[in-house]
Coordinates of C-alpha atoms in Angstrom, one line a residue:
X743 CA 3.1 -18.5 -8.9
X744 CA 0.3 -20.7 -10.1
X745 CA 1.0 -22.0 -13.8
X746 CA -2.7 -23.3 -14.3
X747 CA -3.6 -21.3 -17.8
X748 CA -5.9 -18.5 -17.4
X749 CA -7.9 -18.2 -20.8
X750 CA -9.8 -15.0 -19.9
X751 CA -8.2 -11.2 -21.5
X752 CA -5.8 -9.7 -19.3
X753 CA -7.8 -6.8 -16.6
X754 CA -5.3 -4.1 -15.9
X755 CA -4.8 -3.5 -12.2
X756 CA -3.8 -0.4 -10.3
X757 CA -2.7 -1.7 -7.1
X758 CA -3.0 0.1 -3.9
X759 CA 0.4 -0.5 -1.9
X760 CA 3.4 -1.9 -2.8
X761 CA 7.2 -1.6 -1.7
X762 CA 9.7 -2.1 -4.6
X763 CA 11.2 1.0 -4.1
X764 CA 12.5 0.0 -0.6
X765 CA 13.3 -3.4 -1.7
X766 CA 15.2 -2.1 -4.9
X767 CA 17.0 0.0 -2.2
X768 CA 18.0 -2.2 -0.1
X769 CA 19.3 -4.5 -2.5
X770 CA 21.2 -2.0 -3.5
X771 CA 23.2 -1.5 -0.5
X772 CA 23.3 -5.0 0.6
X773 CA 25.4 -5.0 -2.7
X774 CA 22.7 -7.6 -4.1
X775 CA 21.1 -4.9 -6.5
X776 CA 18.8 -6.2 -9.4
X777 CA 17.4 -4.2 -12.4
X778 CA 13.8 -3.5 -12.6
X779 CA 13.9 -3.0 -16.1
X780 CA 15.0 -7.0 -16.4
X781 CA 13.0 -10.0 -15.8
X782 CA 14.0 -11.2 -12.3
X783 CA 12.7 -14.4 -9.9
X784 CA 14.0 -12.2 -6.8
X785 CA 10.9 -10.4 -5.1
X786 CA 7.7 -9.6 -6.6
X787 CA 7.7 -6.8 -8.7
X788 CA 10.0 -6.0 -11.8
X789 CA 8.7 -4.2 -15.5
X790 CA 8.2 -7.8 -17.5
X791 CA 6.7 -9.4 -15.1
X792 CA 4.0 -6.8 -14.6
X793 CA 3.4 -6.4 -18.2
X794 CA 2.9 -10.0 -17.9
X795 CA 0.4 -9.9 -15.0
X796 CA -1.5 -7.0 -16.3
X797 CA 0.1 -4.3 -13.5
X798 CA -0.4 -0.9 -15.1
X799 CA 0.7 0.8 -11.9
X800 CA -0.4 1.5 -8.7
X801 CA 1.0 3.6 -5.4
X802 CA 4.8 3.1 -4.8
X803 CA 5.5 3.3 -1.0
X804 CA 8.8 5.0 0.5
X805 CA 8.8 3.5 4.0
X806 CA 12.0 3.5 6.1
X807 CA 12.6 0.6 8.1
X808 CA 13.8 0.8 11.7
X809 CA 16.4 -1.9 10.3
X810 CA 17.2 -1.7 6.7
X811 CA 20.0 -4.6 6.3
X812 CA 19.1 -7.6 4.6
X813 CA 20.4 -9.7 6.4
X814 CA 19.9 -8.1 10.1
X815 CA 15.9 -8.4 9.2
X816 CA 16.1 -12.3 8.5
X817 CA 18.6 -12.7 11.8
X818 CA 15.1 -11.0 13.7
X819 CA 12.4 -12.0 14.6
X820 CA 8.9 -10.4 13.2
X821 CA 8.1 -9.5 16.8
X822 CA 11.6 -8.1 18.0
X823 CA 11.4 -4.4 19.0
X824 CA 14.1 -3.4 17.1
X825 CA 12.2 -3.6 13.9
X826 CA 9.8 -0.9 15.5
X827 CA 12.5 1.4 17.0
X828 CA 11.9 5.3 16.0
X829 CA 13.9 7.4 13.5
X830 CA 15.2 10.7 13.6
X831 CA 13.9 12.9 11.4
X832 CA 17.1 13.8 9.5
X833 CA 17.9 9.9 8.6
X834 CA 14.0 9.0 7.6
X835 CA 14.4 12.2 5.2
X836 CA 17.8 11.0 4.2
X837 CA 16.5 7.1 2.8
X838 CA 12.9 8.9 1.6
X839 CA 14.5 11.0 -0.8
X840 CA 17.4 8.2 -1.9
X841 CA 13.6 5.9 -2.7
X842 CA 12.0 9.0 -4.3
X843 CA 15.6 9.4 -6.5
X844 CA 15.2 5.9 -7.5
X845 CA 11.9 6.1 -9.0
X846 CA 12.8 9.2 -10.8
X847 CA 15.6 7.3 -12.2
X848 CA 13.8 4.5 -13.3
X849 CA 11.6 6.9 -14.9
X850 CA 14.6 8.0 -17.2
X851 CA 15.9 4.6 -17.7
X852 CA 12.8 3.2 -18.9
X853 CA 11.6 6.1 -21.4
X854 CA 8.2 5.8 -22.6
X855 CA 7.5 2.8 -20.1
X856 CA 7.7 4.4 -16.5
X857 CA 5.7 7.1 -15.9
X858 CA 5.6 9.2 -12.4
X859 CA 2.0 10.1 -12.2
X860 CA 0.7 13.3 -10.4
X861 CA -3.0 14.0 -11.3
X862 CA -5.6 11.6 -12.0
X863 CA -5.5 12.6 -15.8
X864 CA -1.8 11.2 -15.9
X865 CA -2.8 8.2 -14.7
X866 CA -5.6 7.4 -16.9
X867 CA -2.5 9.1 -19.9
X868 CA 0.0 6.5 -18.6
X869 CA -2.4 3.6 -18.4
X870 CA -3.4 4.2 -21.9
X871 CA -0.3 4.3 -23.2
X872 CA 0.9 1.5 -21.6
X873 CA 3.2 3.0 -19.1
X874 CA 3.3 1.6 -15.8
X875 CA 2.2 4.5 -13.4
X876 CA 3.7 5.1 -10.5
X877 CA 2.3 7.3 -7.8
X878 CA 4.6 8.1 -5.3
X879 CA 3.7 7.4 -1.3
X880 CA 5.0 7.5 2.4
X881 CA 3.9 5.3 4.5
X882 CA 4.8 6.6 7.8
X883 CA 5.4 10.3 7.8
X884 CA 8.8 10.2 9.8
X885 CA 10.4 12.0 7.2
X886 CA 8.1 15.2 7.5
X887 CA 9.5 17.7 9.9
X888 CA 7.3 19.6 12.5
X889 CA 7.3 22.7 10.6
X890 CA 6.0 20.7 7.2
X891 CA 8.8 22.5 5.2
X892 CA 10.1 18.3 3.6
X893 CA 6.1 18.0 3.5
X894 CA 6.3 21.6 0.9
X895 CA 9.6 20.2 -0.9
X896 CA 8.0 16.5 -1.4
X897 CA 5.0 17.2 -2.4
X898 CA 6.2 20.0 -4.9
X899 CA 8.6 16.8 -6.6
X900 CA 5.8 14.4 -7.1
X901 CA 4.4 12.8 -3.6
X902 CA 0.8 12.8 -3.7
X903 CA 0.2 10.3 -0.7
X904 CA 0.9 9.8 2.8
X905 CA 0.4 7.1 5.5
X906 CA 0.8 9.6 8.8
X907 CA 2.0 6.4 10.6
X908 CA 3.7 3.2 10.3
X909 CA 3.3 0.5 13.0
X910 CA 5.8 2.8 15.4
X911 CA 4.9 6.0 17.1
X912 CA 6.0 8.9 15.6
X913 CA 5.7 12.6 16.2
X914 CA 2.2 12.4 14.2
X915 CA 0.0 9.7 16.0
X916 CA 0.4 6.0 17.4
X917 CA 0.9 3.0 14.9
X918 CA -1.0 -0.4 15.5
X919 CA 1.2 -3.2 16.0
X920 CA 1.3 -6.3 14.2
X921 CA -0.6 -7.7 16.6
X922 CA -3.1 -11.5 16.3
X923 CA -5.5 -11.5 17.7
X924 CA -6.1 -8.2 18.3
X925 CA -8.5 -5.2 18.0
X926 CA -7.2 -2.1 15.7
X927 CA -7.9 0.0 19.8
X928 CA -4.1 -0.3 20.7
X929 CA -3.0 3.3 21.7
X930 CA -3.8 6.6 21.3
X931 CA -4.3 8.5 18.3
X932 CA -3.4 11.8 16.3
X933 CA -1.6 14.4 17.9
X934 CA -1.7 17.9 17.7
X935 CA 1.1 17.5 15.1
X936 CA -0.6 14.8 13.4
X937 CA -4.2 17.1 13.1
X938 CA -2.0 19.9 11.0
X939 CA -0.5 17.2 8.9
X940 CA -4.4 16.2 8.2
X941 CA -5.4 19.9 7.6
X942 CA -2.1 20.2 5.5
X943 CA -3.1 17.1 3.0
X944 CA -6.2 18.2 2.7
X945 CA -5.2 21.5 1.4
X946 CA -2.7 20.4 -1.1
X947 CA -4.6 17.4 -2.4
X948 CA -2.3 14.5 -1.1
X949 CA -4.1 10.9 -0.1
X950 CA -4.3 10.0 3.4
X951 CA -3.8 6.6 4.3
X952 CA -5.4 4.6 7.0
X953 CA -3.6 1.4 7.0
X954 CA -1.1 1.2 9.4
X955 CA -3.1 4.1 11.7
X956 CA -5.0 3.1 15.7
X957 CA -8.4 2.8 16.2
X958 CA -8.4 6.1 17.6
X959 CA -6.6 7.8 14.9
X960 CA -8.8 6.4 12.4
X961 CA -11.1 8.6 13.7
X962 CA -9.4 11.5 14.4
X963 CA -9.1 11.2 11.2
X964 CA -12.4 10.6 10.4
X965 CA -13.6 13.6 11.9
X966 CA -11.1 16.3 10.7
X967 CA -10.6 14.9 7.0
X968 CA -12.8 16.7 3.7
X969 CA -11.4 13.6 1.8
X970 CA -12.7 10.3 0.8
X971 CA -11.0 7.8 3.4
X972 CA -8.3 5.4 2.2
X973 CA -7.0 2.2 3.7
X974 CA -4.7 0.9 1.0
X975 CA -3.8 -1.9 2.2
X976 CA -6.0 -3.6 4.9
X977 CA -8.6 -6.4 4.9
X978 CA -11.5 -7.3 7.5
X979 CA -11.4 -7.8 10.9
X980 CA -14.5 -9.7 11.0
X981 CA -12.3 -12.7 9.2
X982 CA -9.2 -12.2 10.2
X983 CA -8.8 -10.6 13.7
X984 CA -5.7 -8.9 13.4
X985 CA -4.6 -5.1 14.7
X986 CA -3.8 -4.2 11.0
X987 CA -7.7 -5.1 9.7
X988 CA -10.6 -2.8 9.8
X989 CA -13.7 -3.0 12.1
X990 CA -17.2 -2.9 10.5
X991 CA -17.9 0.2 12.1
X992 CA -14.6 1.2 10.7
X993 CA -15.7 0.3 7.3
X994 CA -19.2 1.6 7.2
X995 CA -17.4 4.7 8.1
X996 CA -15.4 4.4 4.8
X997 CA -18.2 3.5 2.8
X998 CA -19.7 7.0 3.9
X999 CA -16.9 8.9 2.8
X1000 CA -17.1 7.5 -0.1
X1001 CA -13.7 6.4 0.1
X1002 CA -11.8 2.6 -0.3
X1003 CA -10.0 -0.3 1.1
X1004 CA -7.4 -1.9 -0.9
X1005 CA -7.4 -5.9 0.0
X1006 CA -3.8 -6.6 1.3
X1007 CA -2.4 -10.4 -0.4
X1008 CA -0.6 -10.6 3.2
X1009 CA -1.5 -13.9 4.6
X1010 CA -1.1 -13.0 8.0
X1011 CA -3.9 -10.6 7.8
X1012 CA -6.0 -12.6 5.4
X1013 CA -6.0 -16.1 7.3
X1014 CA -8.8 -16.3 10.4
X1015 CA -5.4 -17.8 12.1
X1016 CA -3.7 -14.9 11.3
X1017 CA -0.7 -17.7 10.4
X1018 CA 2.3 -16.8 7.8
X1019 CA 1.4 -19.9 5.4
X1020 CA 1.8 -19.0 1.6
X1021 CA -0.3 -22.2 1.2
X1022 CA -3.7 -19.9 1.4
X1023 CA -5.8 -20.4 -1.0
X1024 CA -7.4 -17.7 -3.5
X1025 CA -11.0 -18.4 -2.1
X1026 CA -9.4 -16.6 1.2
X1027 CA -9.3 -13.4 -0.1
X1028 CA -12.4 -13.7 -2.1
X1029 CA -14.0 -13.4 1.1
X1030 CA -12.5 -10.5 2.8
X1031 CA -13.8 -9.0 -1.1
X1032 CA -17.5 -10.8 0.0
X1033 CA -17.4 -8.6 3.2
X1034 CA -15.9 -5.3 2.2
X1035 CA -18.2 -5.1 -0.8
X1036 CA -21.0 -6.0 1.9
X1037 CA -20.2 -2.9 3.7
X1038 CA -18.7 -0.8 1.4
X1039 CA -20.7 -1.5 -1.9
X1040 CA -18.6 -2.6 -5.4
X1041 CA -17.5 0.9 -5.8
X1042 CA -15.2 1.2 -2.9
X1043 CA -13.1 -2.0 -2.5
X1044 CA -10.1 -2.3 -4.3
X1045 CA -6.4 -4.4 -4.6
X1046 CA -3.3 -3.3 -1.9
X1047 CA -1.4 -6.2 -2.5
X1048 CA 1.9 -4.9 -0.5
X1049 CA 3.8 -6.9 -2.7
X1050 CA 7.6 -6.6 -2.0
X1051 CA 6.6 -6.2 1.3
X1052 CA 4.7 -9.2 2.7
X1053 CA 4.3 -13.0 2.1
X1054 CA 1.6 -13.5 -0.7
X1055 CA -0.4 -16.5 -1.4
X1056 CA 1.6 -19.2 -3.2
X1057 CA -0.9 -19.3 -6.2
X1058 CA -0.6 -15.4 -6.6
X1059 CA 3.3 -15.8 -6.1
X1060 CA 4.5 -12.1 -7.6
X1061 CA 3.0 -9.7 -10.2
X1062 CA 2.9 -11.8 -12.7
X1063 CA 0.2 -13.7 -10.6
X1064 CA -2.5 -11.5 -10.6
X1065 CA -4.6 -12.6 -13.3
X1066 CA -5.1 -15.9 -11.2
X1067 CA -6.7 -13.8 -8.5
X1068 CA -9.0 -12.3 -11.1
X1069 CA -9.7 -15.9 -12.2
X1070 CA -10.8 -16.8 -8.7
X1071 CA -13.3 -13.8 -8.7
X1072 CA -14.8 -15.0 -11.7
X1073 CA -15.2 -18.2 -10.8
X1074 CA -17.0 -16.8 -7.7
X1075 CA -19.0 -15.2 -9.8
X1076 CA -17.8 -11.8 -9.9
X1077 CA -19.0 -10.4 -13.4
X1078 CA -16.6 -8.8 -15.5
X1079 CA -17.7 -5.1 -14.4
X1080 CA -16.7 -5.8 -11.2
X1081 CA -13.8 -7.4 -11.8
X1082 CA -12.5 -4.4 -13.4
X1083 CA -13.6 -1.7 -10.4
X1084 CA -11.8 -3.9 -8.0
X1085 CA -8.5 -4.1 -10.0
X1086 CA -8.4 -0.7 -11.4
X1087 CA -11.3 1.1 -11.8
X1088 CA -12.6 2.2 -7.9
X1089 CA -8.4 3.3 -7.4
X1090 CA -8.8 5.9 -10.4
X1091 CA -12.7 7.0 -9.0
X1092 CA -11.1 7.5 -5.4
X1093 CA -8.3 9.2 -6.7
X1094 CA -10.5 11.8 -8.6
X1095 CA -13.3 12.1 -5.9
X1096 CA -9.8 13.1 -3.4
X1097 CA -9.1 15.9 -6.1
X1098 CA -5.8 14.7 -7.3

């Protein structure tokens, strides 16, 4: 994390994407658990160091990796097909709700400072309160059966968004890969299962994210969806050509929803090399904020760090980094209005425009 002094107030920021619930989790049973209550140098997000970064909350993802020990995942390679294997129904339900336990947990062990949110008006409660607010997410929807009844049961404990697909096919629609360079076109999209889950979300008010979703799916999507559309946690493909980023067309399409991109600190899909350097500068994703407010105007572009769940710029360096990203918007001369719709206030406006 950068330790140049930032002299400005400290911006909340609602946060898009992150995966400390799957991180805590596997910790956990690697036997390497670690409080999130307790300041911590291990990963990226913990309570004290998002008080100290100005992190007043933000969508909690429940993925369920293909391989979930520690130590397996460093032994692989990024690209080895075993990280994109499919799950069974029964065991992606099984490590959702274990992830959706945990937050409720450290909602009871942290009383008064963890708050599960499930409106828009608990948000805004929490964040005034200073509770962290935590709005629970799939990303990947291999826990939801073909009948939607886990969909019913989820949704009724707190889950108010969900990423259809991860970068795997499941029985919903086709993932993109992590692919550089590469166009977001890389298989097909929703299926017939995959259109009811849209119709379903729709009707019960939960967020549909585009971030991990084809080309084609985005707009199957597109087309069935009465929502704003969401990418939580994507960036541009015009600067950084990878599968994961969104097309212009892609984004104009957001901007007329009325929807929002979340810029993902990932420095594989922020670099126009599309390399895994840390050593990125800030200016990097100051642009990919240039060119999504270009297309998408200062009310729909937002922060989806993915923190836990990437490799971040070395000046941002975990949660307690953020306010030297905000730094390096003002000094590119973002005013302080829009300093505070990217970090928090276009999450809350999106939210609300979605109905939650």
């Amino acid at each position: 994390m950068s330790d140049s002094p930032i002299s400005q107030p400290l911006v909340p920021v609602f946060d898009g994407h992150n995966d400390t619930l799957l991180k805590l989790e596997m910790r956990e049973q690697d036997g390497r658990a670690r409080s999130f209550i307790e300041e911590s140098k291990e990963d990226h997000i913990d309570l004290p160091r998002a008080r100290k970064g100005g992190f007043a909350g933000g969508l909690f993802a429940m993925f369920v990796p293909s391989v979930r020990s520690q130590s397996e995942i460093r032994a692989l390679p990024n690209s080895d097909p075993r990280h994109f294997g499919r799950l069974s129904q029964p065991e992606a339900l099984d490590y959702t709700l274990r992830m959706m336990s945990r937050a409720f947990r450290l909602e009871q062990q942290a009383p008064g400072a963890v708050r599960i949110c499930r409106s828009s008006r608990d948000i805004k409660d929490a964040m005034t309160a200073g509770q962290l607010a935590m709005v629970l997410h799939i990303e990947g929807a291999e826990a939801i059966d073909p009948d939607f009844a886990a969909l019913d049961v989820l949704h009724a404990a707190g889950l108010r968004s969900i990423g259809p697909v991860w970068s795997r096919r499941n029985i919903f629609s086709d993932g993109v890969p992590m692919a550089f360079p590469s166009s977001p076109d890389t298989g097909d999209g929703l299926t017939d299962l995959g259109r009811d889950l849209v119709r379903r979300c729709n009707r019960m008010g939960l967020l549909i994210d585009l971030s991990h979703i084809t080309e084609k799916g985005f707009w199957d999507v597109a087309r069935l969806s009465d929502r704003p559309l969401i990418a939580s946690h994507s960036n541009a493909h015009a600067i950084c050509p990878s599968a994961r980023n969104l097309t212009d067309r892609q984004l104009d399409a957001i901007a007329e929803s009325k929807g929002l991109v979340g810029i993902n600190f990932h420095v594989a899909f922020l670099r126009e090399d599309g390399r895994h350097n840390a050593d990125t500068p800030l200016e990097t994703i100051v642009r990919h904020a240039d060119h999504l407010i270009s297309r998408l105007g200062e009310d729909h572009v937002g922060l989806g760090s993915d923190f836990d769940g990437c490799v971040v710029p070395r000046a941002i360096g975990d949660v307690g980094g953020l306010p030297a990203l905000l730094d390096a918007f003002r000094q590119a001369g973002y005013g302080d209005d829009l300093i505070a719709r990217i970090a928090w206030r276009n999450w809350l406006g999106v939210i609300e425009r979605s109905g939650l």
